[in-house]
XYZ file of C-alpha atoms in Angstrom:
674
model
C 45.998 -0.166 186.718
C 43.787 0.929 183.884
C 41.430 -1.012 181.691
C 41.694 0.448 178.208
C 38.460 0.792 176.200
C 36.371 1.085 179.348
C 37.750 4.453 180.416
C 39.383 5.761 177.249
C 38.401 5.376 173.629
C 40.758 6.252 170.810
C 38.013 6.428 168.254
C 38.619 6.356 164.534
C 35.115 7.735 164.241
C 35.151 10.741 161.905
C 32.214 13.105 162.078
C 32.562 14.022 158.420
C 34.082 10.878 156.928
C 37.712 10.617 155.901
C 37.288 10.790 152.135
C 35.329 14.046 151.775
C 38.031 15.552 149.547
C 36.793 18.842 148.047
C 33.636 18.635 150.154
C 35.880 19.964 152.928
C 35.627 23.323 151.155
C 31.886 23.384 151.820
C 30.614 25.044 154.976
C 27.960 22.310 155.138
C 30.674 19.768 155.964
C 31.785 21.816 158.970
C 28.198 22.391 160.082
C 27.174 18.742 159.864
C 30.352 17.668 161.663
C 29.462 19.844 164.640
C 25.887 18.550 164.537
C 27.165 14.973 164.773
C 29.592 15.999 167.525
C 26.671 17.431 169.507
C 24.838 14.102 169.173
C 27.904 12.245 170.454
C 28.277 14.616 173.393
C 24.637 14.055 174.359
C 24.709 10.285 173.952
C 24.645 8.195 177.155
C 26.993 5.765 175.397
C 29.868 8.255 175.710
C 29.431 9.051 179.389
C 32.375 8.377 181.737
C 34.615 7.716 178.725
C 37.335 10.000 177.405
C 36.414 10.058 173.721
C 38.650 11.094 170.843
C 36.874 11.807 167.534
C 37.991 13.426 164.307
C 36.506 16.291 162.286
C 37.441 19.431 160.350
C 37.430 22.611 162.435
C 37.664 26.213 161.204
C 39.709 28.307 163.647
C 40.224 32.009 162.876
C 39.233 31.369 159.256
C 41.777 28.564 158.833
C 40.616 24.959 158.347
C 42.380 22.301 160.446
C 42.134 18.521 160.605
C 41.430 17.960 164.294
C 40.835 15.529 167.081
C 38.114 16.637 169.480
C 38.621 15.062 172.901
C 35.705 15.173 175.298
C 34.434 13.704 178.576
C 30.953 13.793 180.070
C 29.537 16.497 177.758
C 32.623 18.665 178.104
C 35.194 19.247 175.395
C 38.644 18.972 176.967
C 40.827 19.840 173.985
C 40.703 20.359 170.237
C 44.020 19.078 168.944
C 44.835 20.160 165.337
C 47.001 17.960 163.144
C 50.642 19.006 162.953
C 51.990 16.812 160.130
C 49.698 16.419 157.126
C 49.703 13.520 154.673
C 50.463 14.980 151.279
C 51.944 12.195 149.157
C 50.680 9.196 147.242
C 46.910 8.972 147.692
C 46.670 11.909 150.074
C 46.233 15.657 149.473
C 45.634 17.048 152.954
C 47.433 20.318 152.205
C 44.781 20.983 149.574
C 42.110 21.261 152.287
C 43.883 21.769 155.613
C 46.686 23.823 157.152
C 49.115 22.194 159.604
C 49.265 23.572 163.132
C 52.731 25.115 163.274
C 52.607 26.561 166.789
C 54.389 23.912 168.835
C 53.202 23.634 172.453
C 50.891 26.595 171.986
C 47.227 26.743 172.957
C 44.572 29.270 171.988
C 40.910 29.792 172.821
C 38.397 28.319 170.423
C 34.867 29.720 170.458
C 32.385 26.891 170.123
C 29.360 27.136 167.814
C 26.030 27.573 169.546
C 24.799 24.047 168.748
C 27.675 22.669 170.836
C 27.546 25.382 173.527
C 23.959 24.365 174.236
C 25.135 20.837 175.061
C 28.394 21.514 176.893
C 27.675 24.843 178.549
C 31.137 25.915 177.410
C 31.768 29.099 175.445
C 35.429 28.449 174.696
C 37.745 25.415 174.826
C 41.520 24.929 174.443
C 42.710 24.610 170.828
C 46.285 23.623 170.037
C 49.245 21.426 170.855
C 48.596 20.230 174.398
C 48.185 17.054 176.460
C 45.678 15.870 179.073
C 46.612 15.408 182.729
C 44.172 13.145 184.586
C 44.339 12.271 188.289
C 46.577 9.279 187.605
C 48.357 9.707 184.273
C 48.988 11.914 181.249
C 47.591 11.404 177.733
C 48.640 12.761 174.369
C 47.170 12.402 170.891
C 48.867 11.742 167.583
C 46.962 11.880 164.316
C 47.580 9.321 161.565
C 50.547 10.618 159.489
C 52.307 11.942 162.594
C 53.224 8.375 163.570
C 55.061 7.996 160.239
C 56.930 11.310 160.473
C 60.647 11.369 161.471
C 59.846 13.819 164.291
C 56.683 12.173 165.603
C 55.010 14.087 168.469
C 55.027 10.978 170.674
C 58.806 11.385 171.048
C 58.689 14.777 172.764
C 55.413 13.976 174.524
C 56.912 10.819 175.968
C 59.958 12.706 177.207
C 57.595 15.188 178.880
C 55.868 12.436 180.847
C 52.956 11.496 178.606
C 52.272 7.829 179.361
C 49.384 7.034 177.020
C 49.344 7.929 173.324
C 46.255 7.688 171.148
C 46.318 7.631 167.364
C 43.130 7.623 165.332
C 44.279 6.818 161.851
C 43.057 6.554 158.270
C 45.739 4.220 156.955
C 44.862 2.313 153.775
C 45.730 -1.233 152.850
C 48.721 -2.007 150.660
C 50.032 -5.529 150.204
C 52.764 -6.316 152.722
C 52.314 -2.999 154.578
C 50.714 -4.070 157.885
C 53.994 -5.086 159.504
C 55.371 -1.566 158.933
C 52.504 -0.006 160.870
C 52.893 -2.526 163.687
C 56.662 -1.989 163.846
C 56.226 1.790 164.055
C 53.851 1.524 167.006
C 55.933 -1.019 168.896
C 59.109 0.946 168.178
C 57.493 4.102 169.581
C 56.896 2.453 172.955
C 60.114 0.402 172.932
C 62.448 3.407 172.733
C 60.564 5.689 175.090
C 58.232 3.443 177.068
C 54.513 4.062 177.263
C 51.158 2.759 176.093
C 50.137 3.336 172.477
C 46.541 2.889 171.316
C 46.111 2.812 167.527
C 42.623 2.808 166.027
C 42.442 2.622 162.237
C 39.454 3.148 159.972
C 38.045 0.033 158.323
C 36.221 -0.273 155.021
C 35.716 1.532 151.715
C 35.246 5.274 152.196
C 33.873 5.868 148.721
C 36.963 5.596 146.563
C 39.843 3.325 145.543
C 41.255 2.840 149.039
C 40.364 0.173 151.571
C 41.160 1.048 155.177
C 42.202 -2.176 156.801
C 41.700 -1.835 160.519
C 44.534 -3.505 162.440
C 43.718 -1.647 165.637
C 46.287 -2.420 168.309
C 47.507 -1.641 171.795
C 51.217 -1.661 172.566
C 53.098 -1.231 175.827
C 56.855 -0.866 176.215
C 57.578 -2.323 172.788
C 55.164 -5.281 172.974
C 51.761 -5.774 171.372
C 49.134 -6.718 173.962
C 45.987 -6.501 171.821
C 45.402 -6.939 168.074
C 42.311 -6.139 166.049
C 41.331 -7.813 162.808
C 42.754 -6.511 159.549
C 39.850 -7.555 157.336
C 36.262 -8.126 158.393
C 32.750 -6.985 157.564
C 32.145 -5.739 161.127
C 31.634 -1.969 161.222
C 32.589 -1.793 164.901
C 35.365 -3.590 166.747
C 36.366 -3.065 170.368
C 39.819 -3.864 171.729
C 40.260 -4.313 175.474
C 43.469 -4.435 177.486
C 44.216 -4.163 181.196
C 47.622 -2.579 181.814
C 49.661 -1.344 184.770
C 50.919 2.245 184.606
C 53.734 1.308 186.984
C 55.151 -0.922 184.225
C 55.585 2.169 182.081
C 57.234 4.131 184.872
C 59.674 1.404 185.858
C 60.534 0.765 182.187
C 61.338 4.425 181.629
C 63.205 4.902 184.869
C 66.125 2.693 183.833
C 66.648 4.227 180.361
C 69.391 6.722 181.162
C 69.506 8.340 177.715
C 65.765 8.902 177.795
C 65.888 10.524 181.210
C 68.735 12.852 180.212
C 66.733 13.986 177.198
C 63.608 14.343 179.338
C 65.406 16.718 181.711
C 65.871 19.187 178.827
C 62.517 18.877 177.072
C 60.278 21.874 176.599
C 57.066 21.102 178.532
C 53.654 20.744 176.888
C 50.648 22.748 178.091
C 48.566 20.434 180.269
C 44.804 20.413 180.366
C 43.775 19.203 183.824
C 41.034 16.583 183.829
C 39.211 15.691 187.057
C 38.954 12.031 186.129
C 40.894 8.846 186.825
C 41.486 5.965 184.437
C 42.419 3.560 187.216
C 40.761 2.328 190.371
C 42.116 2.220 193.913
C 41.090 -1.418 194.485
C 42.489 -3.059 191.364
C 45.494 -4.840 192.883
C 44.167 -8.305 192.059
C 43.232 -7.492 188.466
C 45.499 -9.406 186.052
C 47.253 -7.420 183.331
C 47.458 -8.379 179.683
C 50.518 -10.241 178.477
C 52.380 -9.629 175.192
C 51.093 -11.468 172.139
C 52.677 -12.429 168.829
C 51.239 -10.408 165.980
C 49.595 -12.624 163.391
C 50.270 -11.276 159.880
C 48.333 -12.370 156.804
C 50.238 -13.725 153.829
C 49.975 -11.650 150.615
C 47.645 -14.296 149.190
C 45.353 -13.984 152.221
C 45.420 -10.209 151.881
C 44.306 -10.476 148.232
C 41.598 -12.931 149.261
C 40.210 -10.732 152.038
C 40.957 -7.054 151.335
C 39.386 -6.645 147.862
C 36.504 -8.907 148.951
C 35.643 -6.566 151.842
C 36.013 -3.557 149.515
C 33.615 -5.139 147.015
C 31.050 -5.810 149.738
C 31.176 -2.214 150.963
C 30.812 -0.964 147.406
C 27.926 -3.315 146.628
C 25.863 -2.551 149.717
C 26.434 1.197 149.539
C 25.697 1.430 145.800
C 22.446 -0.491 146.400
C 22.953 -2.653 143.325
C 21.868 -6.282 143.062
C 25.253 -7.877 142.406
C 28.111 -8.099 139.924
C 28.657 -9.145 136.323
C 32.102 -10.319 135.215
C 33.264 -11.135 131.670
C 34.989 -14.434 132.509
C 37.561 -15.352 129.870
C 39.065 -18.450 131.472
C 42.367 -16.646 132.084
C 44.270 -15.793 135.275
C 42.987 -12.243 135.739
C 39.240 -12.724 135.309
C 39.445 -15.997 137.271
C 41.186 -14.194 140.145
C 38.436 -11.576 140.095
C 35.809 -14.328 140.233
C 37.605 -15.912 143.192
C 37.599 -12.587 145.046
C 33.812 -12.347 144.606
C 33.536 -15.936 145.854
C 35.677 -14.976 148.860
C 33.318 -12.054 149.492
C 30.413 -14.509 149.572
C 32.348 -16.590 152.110
C 32.890 -13.501 154.279
C 29.206 -12.592 154.149
C 28.093 -16.079 155.157
C 30.651 -16.171 157.964
C 29.593 -12.755 159.280
C 25.929 -13.787 159.294
C 26.809 -17.039 161.041
C 28.646 -15.026 163.705
C 25.553 -12.909 164.326
C 26.297 -9.746 162.339
C 22.819 -8.295 161.962
C 23.932 -5.433 159.690
C 25.489 -7.795 157.143
C 22.337 -9.931 157.187
C 20.154 -6.862 156.619
C 22.380 -5.711 153.730
C 22.321 -9.174 152.130
C 18.533 -9.248 152.284
C 18.301 -5.840 150.612
C 20.684 -6.903 147.858
C 18.744 -10.080 147.005
C 15.376 -8.385 147.661
C 14.206 -11.033 150.124
C 13.377 -10.029 153.709
C 13.511 -13.625 154.949
C 16.723 -14.688 153.208
C 19.694 -15.984 155.236
C 22.986 -16.490 153.338
C 24.445 -19.760 154.605
C 26.100 -21.382 151.581
C 28.663 -19.213 149.681
C 27.890 -20.969 146.373
C 24.153 -20.404 146.735
C 24.677 -16.737 147.670
C 27.128 -16.386 144.794
C 24.506 -17.571 142.308
C 22.090 -14.910 143.528
C 24.454 -11.946 143.255
C 27.150 -12.925 140.732
C 26.770 -13.392 136.965
C 29.703 -14.546 134.828
C 29.731 -14.331 131.061
C 32.020 -16.045 128.553
C 32.015 -14.038 125.314
C 33.353 -16.296 122.587
C 34.488 -15.353 119.121
C 35.853 -17.335 116.201
C 39.287 -16.680 117.741
C 38.413 -18.277 121.085
C 39.527 -21.764 121.962
C 37.339 -24.480 123.422
C 39.837 -24.785 126.287
C 39.165 -21.295 127.666
C 35.417 -21.827 127.250
C 35.579 -25.030 129.281
C 37.778 -23.443 131.961
C 35.373 -20.549 132.433
C 32.347 -22.848 132.597
C 33.944 -25.206 135.122
C 35.092 -22.373 137.407
C 31.604 -20.834 137.298
C 30.121 -24.187 138.319
C 32.511 -24.560 141.239
C 31.932 -21.079 142.686
C 28.203 -21.204 141.932
C 27.852 -18.118 139.706
C 25.021 -17.720 137.198
C 26.948 -18.361 133.986
C 26.190 -17.211 130.434
C 27.843 -18.394 127.211
C 27.471 -16.191 124.166
C 29.153 -15.576 120.808
C 30.068 -12.094 119.585
C 30.880 -12.935 115.941
C 27.578 -11.604 114.583
C 28.197 -8.211 116.226
C 31.839 -8.096 115.109
C 30.915 -8.820 111.495
C 28.174 -6.210 111.620
C 30.557 -3.500 112.822
C 33.294 -4.414 110.339
C 30.626 -4.686 107.643
C 29.554 -1.088 108.221
C 33.180 0.022 107.826
C 33.600 -1.991 104.612
C 30.342 -0.658 103.178
C 31.384 2.947 103.799
C 35.042 2.692 102.724
C 34.984 -0.146 100.214
C 37.913 -1.750 102.060
C 37.920 -4.900 104.207
C 40.593 -5.109 106.926
C 42.358 -8.451 107.455
C 44.302 -10.086 110.243
C 48.068 -10.223 109.733
C 47.956 -14.022 109.373
C 45.819 -13.440 106.284
C 48.135 -10.796 104.838
C 46.797 -7.731 106.630
C 48.946 -4.904 108.001
C 49.650 -4.349 111.709
C 47.109 -1.503 111.685
C 44.399 -3.764 110.308
C 45.345 -6.503 112.745
C 45.132 -4.219 115.773
C 41.880 -2.620 114.660
C 40.191 -6.004 114.252
C 41.337 -7.030 117.719
C 40.021 -3.789 119.228
C 36.578 -4.223 117.647
C 36.173 -7.551 119.435
C 37.364 -6.149 122.738
C 35.086 -3.105 122.597
C 32.015 -5.095 121.619
C 32.599 -7.196 124.730
C 32.415 -4.046 126.853
C 29.128 -2.977 125.234
C 27.648 -6.436 125.749
C 28.876 -6.566 129.352
C 26.928 -3.419 130.213
C 23.850 -4.579 128.316
C 23.770 -7.884 130.190
C 24.547 -6.137 133.498
C 21.448 -3.985 133.079
C 19.025 -6.626 131.830
C 20.147 -10.101 132.964
C 18.219 -9.906 136.237
C 15.201 -8.604 134.300
C 15.218 -11.765 132.172
C 15.335 -13.848 135.342
C 12.383 -12.024 136.883
C 14.568 -10.339 139.497
C 14.797 -6.603 140.323
C 17.865 -4.375 140.059
C 21.005 -4.133 137.974
C 24.558 -5.434 138.223
C 27.898 -3.703 138.635
C 30.358 -4.599 135.886
C 33.709 -5.841 137.181
C 36.948 -5.215 135.314
C 39.952 -7.511 135.521
C 43.054 -5.744 134.172
C 46.029 -6.208 136.516
C 48.454 -3.459 137.541
C 51.227 -4.650 135.200
C 49.029 -4.614 132.094
C 47.834 -1.121 132.964
C 51.395 0.094 133.421
C 52.401 -1.246 130.007
C 49.096 -0.180 128.427
C 48.435 -3.735 127.269
C 44.692 -3.276 127.036
C 42.188 -1.838 124.593
C 40.781 1.530 125.582
C 37.080 0.992 126.329
C 37.203 -2.800 126.299
C 36.365 -5.198 129.118
C 38.950 -3.421 131.264
C 36.431 -0.557 131.232
C 33.995 -1.397 134.000
C 32.424 0.059 137.120
C 35.159 -1.129 139.480
C 38.164 -3.442 139.340
C 39.213 -5.437 142.431
C 42.572 -6.552 140.944
C 43.666 -3.346 139.189
C 46.326 -2.724 141.826
C 47.692 -6.279 141.977
C 50.572 -7.738 139.966
C 50.310 -10.788 137.733
C 52.834 -12.604 139.922
C 50.759 -12.041 143.053
C 47.581 -13.057 141.232
C 49.135 -16.379 140.224
C 50.075 -17.022 143.843
C 46.542 -16.085 144.865
C 45.098 -18.581 142.368
C 47.245 -21.301 143.940
C 45.959 -20.219 147.364
C 42.357 -20.599 146.123
C 43.089 -24.091 144.800
C 44.334 -25.120 148.239
C 41.852 -23.262 150.458
C 38.626 -23.221 148.418
C 39.242 -26.544 146.626
C 38.635 -24.889 143.256
C 40.288 -27.587 141.167
C 39.281 -25.908 137.895
C 41.954 -23.306 138.592
C 44.742 -25.822 137.977
C 44.274 -25.763 134.203
C 43.937 -21.971 134.293
C 47.250 -21.723 136.171
C 49.083 -23.853 133.613
C 47.707 -22.101 130.506
C 49.731 -19.304 128.863
C 48.071 -15.866 129.291
C 46.399 -14.823 126.020
C 43.909 -12.226 124.799
C 42.514 -14.626 122.146
C 41.862 -11.787 119.706
C 43.803 -13.179 116.730
C 42.804 -16.207 114.620
C 43.732 -19.675 115.850
C 46.303 -21.646 113.840
C 45.253 -25.268 113.353
C 42.855 -24.805 116.241
C 45.668 -23.729 118.561
C 46.568 -20.366 120.106
C 48.908 -18.209 118.062
C 48.842 -15.217 120.446
C 50.269 -14.886 123.969
C 50.388 -11.817 126.208
C 54.123 -11.792 126.863
C 54.977 -12.190 123.163
C 52.589 -9.347 122.312
C 54.042 -7.084 125.000
C 57.679 -7.830 124.213
C 58.371 -8.338 127.915
C 57.480 -10.724 130.694
C 55.115 -9.995 133.574
C 58.038 -10.460 135.978
C 59.983 -7.790 134.111
C 56.947 -5.490 134.168
C 56.776 -5.675 137.970
C 60.443 -4.680 138.169
C 59.928 -1.766 135.773
C 56.866 -0.616 137.706
C 58.597 -0.597 141.085
C 61.641 1.219 139.736
C 59.546 3.783 137.863
C 57.227 4.680 140.754
C 58.740 3.577 144.058
C 62.414 4.197 143.178
C 61.477 7.339 141.167
C 63.605 6.169 138.237
C 63.414 7.654 134.757
C 64.846 5.783 131.736
C 68.483 6.546 132.489
C 68.270 5.793 136.232
C 66.350 2.596 135.545
C 69.033 1.471 133.104
C 71.772 2.201 135.660
C 69.984 0.179 138.345
C 69.146 -2.761 136.074
C 72.664 -3.281 134.704
C 73.540 -4.228 138.270
C 70.325 -6.115 139.113
C 70.369 -8.108 135.864
C 74.125 -8.399 135.414
C 73.970 -12.212 135.554
C 71.350 -12.537 132.821
C 71.711 -9.510 130.521
C 74.483 -7.451 128.951
C 74.273 -3.654 129.302
C 73.186 -3.458 125.659
C 70.342 -5.926 126.289
C 69.280 -4.018 129.402
C 69.259 -0.793 127.411
C 67.052 -2.365 124.751
C 64.572 -3.638 127.353
C 64.391 -0.318 129.210
C 63.861 1.622 125.992
C 61.120 -0.722 124.841
C 59.313 -0.404 128.173
C 59.405 3.392 128.181
C 58.300 3.589 124.560
C 55.281 1.384 125.221
C 54.534 3.028 128.573
C 54.517 6.527 127.071
C 52.589 5.559 123.917
C 49.826 4.031 126.070
C 49.846 6.436 129.006
C 46.650 8.109 127.729
C 44.758 4.931 128.625
C 45.302 5.678 132.307
C 42.967 8.676 132.067
C 40.032 6.298 131.565
C 41.235 3.464 133.778
C 38.466 1.802 135.750
C 38.560 2.705 139.469
C 40.573 -0.103 141.052
C 41.357 -1.362 144.528
C 44.670 0.221 145.514
C 47.026 -2.572 146.576
C 50.469 -1.696 145.187
C 52.695 1.347 145.583
C 53.645 1.213 141.916
C 50.087 1.624 140.652
C 49.871 3.787 137.497
C 46.445 5.136 138.508
C 46.149 8.558 136.891
C 43.345 9.784 139.159
C 45.499 11.061 142.012
C 48.200 8.540 142.861
C 50.466 8.668 139.799
C 50.270 12.192 138.408
C 52.087 12.366 135.071
C 51.448 13.616 131.527
C 49.392 11.476 129.187
C 50.977 12.997 126.069
C 54.686 12.177 125.823
C 57.521 12.574 123.361
C 57.745 8.825 122.947
C 61.261 8.954 121.462
C 62.769 10.012 124.810
C 65.618 11.358 122.668
C 67.764 12.945 125.375
C 67.293 10.138 127.893
C 67.956 7.395 125.362
C 71.108 9.149 124.110
C 72.388 9.169 127.691
C 71.755 5.425 127.869
C 73.537 4.863 124.536
C 76.545 6.815 125.749
C 76.728 4.779 128.934
C 76.459 1.499 126.973
C 79.297 2.670 124.716
C 81.494 3.493 127.731
C 80.759 0.178 129.434
C 81.460 -1.838 126.295
C 84.664 0.068 125.630
C 85.788 -0.662 129.177
C 85.071 -4.362 128.572
C 86.904 -4.290 125.230
C 83.750 -4.742 123.120
C 83.822 -2.885 119.819
C 80.981 -0.407 119.329
C 78.869 -1.082 116.270
C 75.704 1.013 116.459
C 73.264 2.654 118.798
C 71.129 0.449 120.987
C 67.701 -0.301 119.495
């Protein structure tokens, strides 16, 4: 038997960090990685443990993404990555070259700083496995698990019994089960023990790596790590019997036939055993049922952990949020409140690092965060920025929510600033713009709305810098944005308004999911103020009230519903659908509720608005990545920001198809679709 995590560590530790990006081009990154590796080799903590750590390695003037596997101050193997992640958020081919020499090993000459520790001049470099006294181990690296020809397949056929995978897999809503299924499927088809260690936390950008370390044997999970926590280190332990792997494999006839023809891997012999000779009475771990979080729990925990990492690493004193009393800003406030819960829980459970970080943030060496509301008041400022177009209802909702979560709340009115800005324009031009309800044009109407929105951004940053100063407290605040993924996709936001902030925890989350999250907060945090926020129609409150009541709603302004926006977003990005393909898919999906002509009109309107507003994505606030249809222009959704917004060829193709469908149904053709 072997006790995993006492004899073998599949470490997601990365000497250089996972998100170095173009810093990988710098020789300093390689140098410092080897310096850290030398420290690990020397450390007594790593003795008598087979350790697997990640770092960039330059071999024969080619940079590879590698696992360095070592034992007792000796490097056993440097295993370069074979399949690189080069889609979505990842650009590994920009910095690394895949190892294309299957089952081939070369000599790697170690740098002197490592030679001095190991006494080795050269070590094996390439596609090989480790043969200990009692078993055989092979390493996969992150993306290789997701590839159709994963190395564990051939390694398993060649007798490898234990697979390690040190991964940098980021969180996406509803993704965790896919990762778990891949690992369990790997050991179900071929037998074996699979150890997955995944990075956890914010690595300096939009992604949150969500842990979920696990150990699987013969298709069953036997150990599960947490998906979201503030703990920097988590250890998973499992006691397993290698004979279970051997007996499982022995009766799979198809596997054994394939194994008889497999090309063998080079084996690096290791004079070390993972099992003991007197372990007969040691009980083995039994299969467990994986506990998945609901999407609402994921929203509650993932962005909260990301915010905490960002706050402590940026060394700021907290957050400021323009709180409008609507769904989006309220959801953002709830995520900060959840973060405060996580901090208090971690401190209660004895996490000394979280306690030390909290004390630095509040500038009090004796402080102990025990009550989330009290901690929230210290580090979270909310601000309701009213105008003459704001209703008393939204003001009351914002104030009540702030009271319930404990934030330091500010009420202010922006009318003086708005009139000053518009007054300057009128003085220079001799013209005074008016809202459309007072006879103004659509251009005037939009411009007057944008002035209000942009002044709110300016005031948000002013108060973020100086609010703590007025309270006699040191430091500044990070400004939080609260534009959801659907609004960004449609461009339903003012460029450089309150959506422009330092970071945005909900920028990758749909309106539908945010509403469900609000309901979750009502039930789990007893935030009763959210009930009225849930029932209110979403509105920007930038146009004048009519008889004291709202005359503006988001969905009426956009010309589409939030539910429709989510559908458009998934088809555009995930299904890779342009206007014509989207139309073809939706005439089937929406056949019960829309005619082909109505579908065509909706699709055209979406693509017009999407392309007109695409330029706004170039200045989009860095947001937590939670959806695979995010329009983030930084590196995930690479598209032009200057379009021919008439889509003339594509729309003509749609018109032609509508004509053909209507003719087939016996409907006379009148004119082109709007």
